[in-house]
CSV table of C-alpha atoms and ligand atoms in Angstrom, one decimal:
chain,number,residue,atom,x,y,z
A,7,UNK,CA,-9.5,159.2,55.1
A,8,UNK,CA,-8.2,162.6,54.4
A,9,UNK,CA,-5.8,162.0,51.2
A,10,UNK,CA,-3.8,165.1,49.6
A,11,UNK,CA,-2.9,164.4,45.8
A,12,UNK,CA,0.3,166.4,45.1
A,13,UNK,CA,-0.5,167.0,41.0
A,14,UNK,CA,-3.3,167.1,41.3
A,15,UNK,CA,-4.4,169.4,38.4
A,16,UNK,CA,-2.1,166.9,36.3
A,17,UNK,CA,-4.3,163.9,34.2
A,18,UNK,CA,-3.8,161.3,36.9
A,19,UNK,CA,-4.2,163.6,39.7
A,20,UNK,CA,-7.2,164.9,38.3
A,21,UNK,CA,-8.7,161.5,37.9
A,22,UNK,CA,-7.5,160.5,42.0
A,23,UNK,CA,-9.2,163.9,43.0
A,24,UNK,CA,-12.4,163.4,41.1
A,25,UNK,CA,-12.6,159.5,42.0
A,26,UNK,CA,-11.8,160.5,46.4
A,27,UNK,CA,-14.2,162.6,46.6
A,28,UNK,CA,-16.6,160.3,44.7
A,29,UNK,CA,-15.6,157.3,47.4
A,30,UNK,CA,-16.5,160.4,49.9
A,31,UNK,CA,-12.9,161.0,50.8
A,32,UNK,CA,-11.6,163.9,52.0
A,33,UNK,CA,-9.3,165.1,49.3
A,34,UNK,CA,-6.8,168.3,49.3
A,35,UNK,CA,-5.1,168.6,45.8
A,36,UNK,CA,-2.2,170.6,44.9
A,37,UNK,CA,-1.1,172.5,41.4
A,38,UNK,CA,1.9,174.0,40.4
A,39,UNK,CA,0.9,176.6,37.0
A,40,UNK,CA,-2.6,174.6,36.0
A,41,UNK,CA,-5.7,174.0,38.4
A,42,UNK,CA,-8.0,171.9,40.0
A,43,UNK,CA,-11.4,171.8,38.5
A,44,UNK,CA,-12.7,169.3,40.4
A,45,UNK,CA,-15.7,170.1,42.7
A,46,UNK,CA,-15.0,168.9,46.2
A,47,UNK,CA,-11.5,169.6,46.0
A,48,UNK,CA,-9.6,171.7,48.1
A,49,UNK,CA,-7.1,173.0,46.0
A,50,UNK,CA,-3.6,174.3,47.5
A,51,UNK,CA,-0.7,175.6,45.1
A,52,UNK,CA,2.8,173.9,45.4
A,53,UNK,CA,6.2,173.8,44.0
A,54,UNK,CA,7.4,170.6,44.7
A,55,UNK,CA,10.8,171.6,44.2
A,56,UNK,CA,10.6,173.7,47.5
A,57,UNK,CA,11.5,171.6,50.2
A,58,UNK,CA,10.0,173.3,52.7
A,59,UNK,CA,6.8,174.6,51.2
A,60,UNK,CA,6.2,170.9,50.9
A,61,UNK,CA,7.1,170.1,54.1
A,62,UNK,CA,4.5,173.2,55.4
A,63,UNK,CA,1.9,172.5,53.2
A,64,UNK,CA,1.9,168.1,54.6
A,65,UNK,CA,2.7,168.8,58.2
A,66,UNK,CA,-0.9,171.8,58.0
A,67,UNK,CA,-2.9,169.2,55.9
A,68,UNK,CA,-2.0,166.4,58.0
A,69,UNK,CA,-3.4,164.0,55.8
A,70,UNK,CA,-3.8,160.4,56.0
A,71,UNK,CA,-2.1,159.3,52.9
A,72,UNK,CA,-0.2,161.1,50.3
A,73,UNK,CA,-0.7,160.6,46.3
A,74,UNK,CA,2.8,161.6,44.6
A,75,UNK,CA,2.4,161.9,40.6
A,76,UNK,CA,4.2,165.5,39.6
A,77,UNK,CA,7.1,165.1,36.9
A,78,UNK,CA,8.0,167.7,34.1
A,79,UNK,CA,9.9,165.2,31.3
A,80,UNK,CA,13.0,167.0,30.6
A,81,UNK,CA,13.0,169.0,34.6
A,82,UNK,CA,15.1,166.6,37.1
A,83,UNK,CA,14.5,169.4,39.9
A,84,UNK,CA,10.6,167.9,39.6
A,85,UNK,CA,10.8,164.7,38.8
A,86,UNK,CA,13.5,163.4,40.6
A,87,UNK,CA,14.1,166.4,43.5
A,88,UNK,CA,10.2,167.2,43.9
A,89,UNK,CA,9.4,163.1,44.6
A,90,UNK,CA,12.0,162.9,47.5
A,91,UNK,CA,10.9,166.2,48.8
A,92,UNK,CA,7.4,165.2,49.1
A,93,UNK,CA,8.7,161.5,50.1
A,94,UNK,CA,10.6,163.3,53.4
A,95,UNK,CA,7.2,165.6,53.8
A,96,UNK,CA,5.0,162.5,54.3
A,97,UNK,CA,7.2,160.5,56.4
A,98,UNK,CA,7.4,162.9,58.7
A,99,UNK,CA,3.7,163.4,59.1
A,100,UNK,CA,3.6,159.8,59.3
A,101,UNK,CA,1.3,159.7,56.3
A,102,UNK,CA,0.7,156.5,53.8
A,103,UNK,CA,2.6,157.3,50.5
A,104,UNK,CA,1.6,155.8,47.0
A,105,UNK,CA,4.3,157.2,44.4
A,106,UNK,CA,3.8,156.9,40.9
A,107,UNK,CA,6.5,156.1,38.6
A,108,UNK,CA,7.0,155.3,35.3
A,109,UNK,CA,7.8,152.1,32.6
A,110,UNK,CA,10.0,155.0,31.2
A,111,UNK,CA,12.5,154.0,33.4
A,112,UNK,CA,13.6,150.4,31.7
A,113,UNK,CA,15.8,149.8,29.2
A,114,UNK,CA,13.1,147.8,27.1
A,115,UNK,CA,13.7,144.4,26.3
A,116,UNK,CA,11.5,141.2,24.0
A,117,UNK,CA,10.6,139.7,27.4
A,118,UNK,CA,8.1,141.5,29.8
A,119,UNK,CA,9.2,143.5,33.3
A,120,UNK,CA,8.6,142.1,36.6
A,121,UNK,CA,7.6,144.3,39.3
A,122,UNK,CA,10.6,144.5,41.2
A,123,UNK,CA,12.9,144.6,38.4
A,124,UNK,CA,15.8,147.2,38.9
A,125,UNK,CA,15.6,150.6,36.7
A,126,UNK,CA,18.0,150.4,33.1
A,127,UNK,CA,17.4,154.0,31.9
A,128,UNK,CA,18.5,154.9,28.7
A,129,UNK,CA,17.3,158.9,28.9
A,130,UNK,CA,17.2,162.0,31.0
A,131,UNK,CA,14.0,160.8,32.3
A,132,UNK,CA,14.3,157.5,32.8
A,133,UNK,CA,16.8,158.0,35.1
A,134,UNK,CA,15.0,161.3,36.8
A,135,UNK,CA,12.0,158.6,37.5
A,136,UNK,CA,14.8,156.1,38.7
A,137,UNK,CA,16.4,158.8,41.0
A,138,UNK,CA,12.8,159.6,42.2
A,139,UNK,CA,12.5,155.6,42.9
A,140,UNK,CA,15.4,155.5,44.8
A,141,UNK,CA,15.1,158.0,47.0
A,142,UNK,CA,11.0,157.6,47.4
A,143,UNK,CA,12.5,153.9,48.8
A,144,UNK,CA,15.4,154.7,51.2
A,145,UNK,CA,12.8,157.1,52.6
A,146,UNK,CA,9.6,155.8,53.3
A,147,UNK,CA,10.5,151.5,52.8
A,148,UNK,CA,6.8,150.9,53.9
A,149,UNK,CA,5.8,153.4,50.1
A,150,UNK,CA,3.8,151.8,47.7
A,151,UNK,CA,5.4,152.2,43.9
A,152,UNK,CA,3.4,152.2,40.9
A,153,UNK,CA,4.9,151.9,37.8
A,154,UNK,CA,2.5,152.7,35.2
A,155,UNK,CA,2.2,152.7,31.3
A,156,UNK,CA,0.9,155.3,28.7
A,157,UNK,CA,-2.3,156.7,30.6
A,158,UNK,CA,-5.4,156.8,28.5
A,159,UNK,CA,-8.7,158.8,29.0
A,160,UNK,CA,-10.0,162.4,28.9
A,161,UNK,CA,-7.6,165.1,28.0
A,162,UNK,CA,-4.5,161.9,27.7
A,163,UNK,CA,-1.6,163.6,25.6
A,164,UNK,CA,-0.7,159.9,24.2
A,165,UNK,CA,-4.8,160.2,22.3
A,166,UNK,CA,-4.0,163.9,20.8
A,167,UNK,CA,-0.5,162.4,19.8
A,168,UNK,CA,-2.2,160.0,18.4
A,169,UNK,CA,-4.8,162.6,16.8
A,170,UNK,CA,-1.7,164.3,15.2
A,171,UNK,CA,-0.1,161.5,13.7
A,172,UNK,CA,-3.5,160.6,11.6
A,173,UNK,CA,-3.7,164.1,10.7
A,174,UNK,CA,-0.3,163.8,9.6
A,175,UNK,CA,1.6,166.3,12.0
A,176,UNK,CA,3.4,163.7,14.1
A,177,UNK,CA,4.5,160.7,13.6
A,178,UNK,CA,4.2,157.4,15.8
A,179,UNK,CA,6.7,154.5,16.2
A,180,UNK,CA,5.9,151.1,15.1
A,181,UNK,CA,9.1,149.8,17.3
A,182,UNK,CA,7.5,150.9,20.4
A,183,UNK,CA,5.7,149.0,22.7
A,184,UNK,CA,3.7,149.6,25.6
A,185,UNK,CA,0.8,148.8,28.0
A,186,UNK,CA,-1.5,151.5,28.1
A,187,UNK,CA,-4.1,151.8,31.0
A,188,UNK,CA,-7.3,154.1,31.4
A,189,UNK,CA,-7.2,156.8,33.7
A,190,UNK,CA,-9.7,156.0,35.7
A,191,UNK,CA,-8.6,152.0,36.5
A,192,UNK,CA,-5.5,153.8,37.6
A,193,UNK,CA,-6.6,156.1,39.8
A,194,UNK,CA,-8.7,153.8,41.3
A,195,UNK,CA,-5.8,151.4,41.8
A,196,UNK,CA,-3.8,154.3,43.4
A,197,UNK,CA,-7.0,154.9,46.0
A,198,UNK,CA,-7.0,151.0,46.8
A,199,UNK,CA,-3.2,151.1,47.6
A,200,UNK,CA,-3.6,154.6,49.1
A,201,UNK,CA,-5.6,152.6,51.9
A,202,UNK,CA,-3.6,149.4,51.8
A,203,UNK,CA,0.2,149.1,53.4
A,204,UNK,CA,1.4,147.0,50.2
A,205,UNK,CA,5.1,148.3,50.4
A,206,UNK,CA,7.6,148.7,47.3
A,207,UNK,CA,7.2,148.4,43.5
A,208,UNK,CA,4.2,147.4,41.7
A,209,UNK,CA,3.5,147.0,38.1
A,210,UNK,CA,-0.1,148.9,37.1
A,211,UNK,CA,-0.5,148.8,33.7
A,212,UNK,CA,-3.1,147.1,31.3
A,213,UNK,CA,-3.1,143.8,29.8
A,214,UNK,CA,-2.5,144.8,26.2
A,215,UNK,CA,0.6,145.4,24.5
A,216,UNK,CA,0.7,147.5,21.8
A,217,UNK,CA,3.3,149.5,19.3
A,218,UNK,CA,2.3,153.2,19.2
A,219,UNK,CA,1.7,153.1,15.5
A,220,UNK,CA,-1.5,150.3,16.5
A,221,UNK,CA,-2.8,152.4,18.9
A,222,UNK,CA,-3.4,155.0,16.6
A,223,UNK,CA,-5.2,152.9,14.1
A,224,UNK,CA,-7.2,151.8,17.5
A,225,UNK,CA,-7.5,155.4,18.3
A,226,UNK,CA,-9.1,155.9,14.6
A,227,UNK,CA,-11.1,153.3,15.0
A,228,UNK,CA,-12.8,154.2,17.8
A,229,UNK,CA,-13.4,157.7,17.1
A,230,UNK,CA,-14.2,157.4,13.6
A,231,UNK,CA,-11.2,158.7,11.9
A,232,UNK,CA,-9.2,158.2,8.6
A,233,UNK,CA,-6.7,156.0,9.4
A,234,UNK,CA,-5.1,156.5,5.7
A,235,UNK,CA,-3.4,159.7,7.1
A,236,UNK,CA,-1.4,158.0,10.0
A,237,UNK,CA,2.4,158.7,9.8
A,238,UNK,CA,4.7,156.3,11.0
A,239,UNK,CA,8.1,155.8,11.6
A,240,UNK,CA,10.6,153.8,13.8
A,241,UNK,CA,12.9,154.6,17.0
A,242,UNK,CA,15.6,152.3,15.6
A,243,UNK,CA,15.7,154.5,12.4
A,244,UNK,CA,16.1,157.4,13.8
A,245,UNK,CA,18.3,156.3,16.2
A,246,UNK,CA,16.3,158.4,19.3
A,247,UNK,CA,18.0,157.0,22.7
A,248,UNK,CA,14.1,155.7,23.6
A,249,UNK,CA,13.3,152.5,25.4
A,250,UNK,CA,11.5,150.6,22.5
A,251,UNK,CA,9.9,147.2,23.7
A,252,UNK,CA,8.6,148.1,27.5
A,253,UNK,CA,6.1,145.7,28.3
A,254,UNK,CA,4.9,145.6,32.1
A,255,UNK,CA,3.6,142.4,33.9
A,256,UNK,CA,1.1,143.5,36.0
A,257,UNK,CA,0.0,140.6,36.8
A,258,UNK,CA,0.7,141.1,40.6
A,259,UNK,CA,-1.1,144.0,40.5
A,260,UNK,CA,-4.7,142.2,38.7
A,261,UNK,CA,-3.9,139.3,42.0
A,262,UNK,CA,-4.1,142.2,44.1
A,263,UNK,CA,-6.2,145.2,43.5
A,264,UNK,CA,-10.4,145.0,43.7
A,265,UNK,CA,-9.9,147.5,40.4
A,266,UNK,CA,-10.3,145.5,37.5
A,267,UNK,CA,-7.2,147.0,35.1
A,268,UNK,CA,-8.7,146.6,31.9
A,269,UNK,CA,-6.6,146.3,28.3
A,270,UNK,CA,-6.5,148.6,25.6
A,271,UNK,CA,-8.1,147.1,23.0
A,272,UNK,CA,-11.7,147.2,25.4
A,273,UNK,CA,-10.9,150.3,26.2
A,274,UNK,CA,-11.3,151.7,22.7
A,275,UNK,CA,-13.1,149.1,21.0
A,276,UNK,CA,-15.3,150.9,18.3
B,309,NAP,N1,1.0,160.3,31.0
B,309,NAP,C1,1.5,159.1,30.8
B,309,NAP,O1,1.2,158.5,29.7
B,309,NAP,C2,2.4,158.4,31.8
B,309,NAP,C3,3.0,157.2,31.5
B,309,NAP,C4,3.8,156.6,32.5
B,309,NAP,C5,4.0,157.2,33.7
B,309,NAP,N2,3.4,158.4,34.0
B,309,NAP,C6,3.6,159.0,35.3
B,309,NAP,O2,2.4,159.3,35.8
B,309,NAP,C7,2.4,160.5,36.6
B,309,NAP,C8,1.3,161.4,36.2
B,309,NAP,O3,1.4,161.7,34.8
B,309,NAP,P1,0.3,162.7,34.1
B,309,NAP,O4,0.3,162.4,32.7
B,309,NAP,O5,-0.9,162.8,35.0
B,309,NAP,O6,1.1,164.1,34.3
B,309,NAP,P2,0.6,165.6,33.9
B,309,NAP,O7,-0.8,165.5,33.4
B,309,NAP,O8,1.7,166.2,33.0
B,309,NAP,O9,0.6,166.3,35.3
B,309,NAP,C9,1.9,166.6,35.9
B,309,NAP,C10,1.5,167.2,37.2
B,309,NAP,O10,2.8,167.6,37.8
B,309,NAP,C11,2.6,168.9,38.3
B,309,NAP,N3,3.8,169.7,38.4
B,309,NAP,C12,4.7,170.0,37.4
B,309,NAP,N4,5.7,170.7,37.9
B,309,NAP,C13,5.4,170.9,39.2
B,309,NAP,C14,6.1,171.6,40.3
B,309,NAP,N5,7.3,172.2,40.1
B,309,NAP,N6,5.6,171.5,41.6
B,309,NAP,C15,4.4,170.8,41.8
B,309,NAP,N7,3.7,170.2,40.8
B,309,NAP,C16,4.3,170.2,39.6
B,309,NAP,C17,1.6,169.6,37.3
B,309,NAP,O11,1.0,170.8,37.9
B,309,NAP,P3,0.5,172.0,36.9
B,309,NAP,O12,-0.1,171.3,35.7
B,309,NAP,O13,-0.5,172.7,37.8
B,309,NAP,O14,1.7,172.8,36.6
B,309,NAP,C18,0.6,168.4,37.1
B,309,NAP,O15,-0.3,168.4,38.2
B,309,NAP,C19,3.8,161.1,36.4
B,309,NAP,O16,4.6,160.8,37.6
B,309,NAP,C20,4.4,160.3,35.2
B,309,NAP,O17,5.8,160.1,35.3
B,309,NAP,C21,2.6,159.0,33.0
């Protein structure tokens, strides 16, 4: 299976590349201002807000399936634009598309999110990721969606956050919940739908639900560091239009997927 990853210099796409080739797939990667420093890899730059240099770029590779995960938080021209762009480019070469979204893109809410559970953004983002939804769906009906959680591992911005709040230069929110998920499980569960036809939304997120202030004292657990220092603060308090409580069930996903999704409190048990 020949599988291009569009982001694929990005954390998850990194991880997708890195864990193809190791399944011995054939795996083309694109990046936009990073790289691709994964050996194996043919890497291609791209700017998915150029229609047609994606369309190019899919309709040359002619790959199997497509992997979609580029965003840029506050950029709706990438997030929202650059999914549908790629969505039309893979359609057309009649390729398999998994799209990743986002739990960003709820309201947040006491009782957990179901799968199929329509977007309630509440921020520039959370609507750019329910745009990129949308249009992903009216698209390509037959595209998997996975809406994922904070994404742990090597080089995950939501571990240095959490770095900088126990050294006291950020703080994180004890309001806000979430169900983070290692890298790797992901991109693994991306590669198992990448080579399925599962069509539509599906939850891929960890087990665990934690506030972001816990998963910095997990974070300082695990690596050894003072947890005295950790500042702390709330969403509601500063009244930041942020989806607190975002919990998603992913229990579908666990019924489904070979990859075992595990919770963060294995994950970075000392
Ligand atoms: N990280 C999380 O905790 C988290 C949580 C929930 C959902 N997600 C979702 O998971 C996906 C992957 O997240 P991530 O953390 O792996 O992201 P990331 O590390 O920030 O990588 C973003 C990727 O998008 C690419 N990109 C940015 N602008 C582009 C453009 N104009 N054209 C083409 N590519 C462009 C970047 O390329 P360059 O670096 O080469 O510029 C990079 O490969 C995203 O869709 C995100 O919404 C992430």
């Amino acid at each position: 299976m020949r599988v291009l990853v569009v982001g694929g210099s990005g954390l998850l796409g990194r991880a997708v590349c890195r864990r193809g080739v190791d399944a011995g797939l054939s795996v083309v990667g694109t990046f936009h201002s990073g790289e691709i420093s994964v050996p194996g890899v043919a890497a291609r730059r791209l700017d998915v807000t150029d229609r047609a240099a994606v369309r190019a770029l899919v309709a040359e590779v002619r790959p199997d399936a497509v992997v979609a995960t580029p965003y840029r938080y506050d950029d709706w021209a990438v997030t929202a634009d650059g999914a549908a762009h790629v969505a039309v480019a893979a359609a057309e070469a009649g390729a398999r598309l998994v799209h990743v979204s986002s739990d960003a893109l709820h309201a947040g809410r006491p009782t957990p999110y179901a799968d199929d559970d329509p977007p309630t953004p509440v921020h520039a983002y959370g609507a750019a990721k329910a745009a990129a939804e949308t249009a992903v769906r009216a698209i390509d009906p037959g595209a998997a969606l996975v809406r994922t959680s904070l994404i742990l591992g090597e080089g995950s911005k939501q571990i240095q956050l959490c770095r900088d709040a126990l050294a006291g230069r950020a703080a994180l929110f004890t309001d806000e919940f979430r169900c983070p998920v290692d890298v790797t499980d992901l991109a693994d569960a991306v590669l198992e739908l990448a080579a399925s036809s599962y069509p539509g939304l599906l939850n891929v997120a960890g087990p665990d639900a934690v506030s972001r202030a816990d998963l910095g004292l997990l974070v300082a657990e695990r690596f050894g560091l003072d947890a005295a220092g950790l500042k702390t603060t709330t969403g509601a308090a500063l009244g930041l239009a942020r989806p607190l409580d975002v919990r998603l069930d992913s229990t579908r996903a666990a019924g489904l997927l070979r990859t075992r999704l595990r919770g963060v409190r294995e994950l970075l048990a000392p």
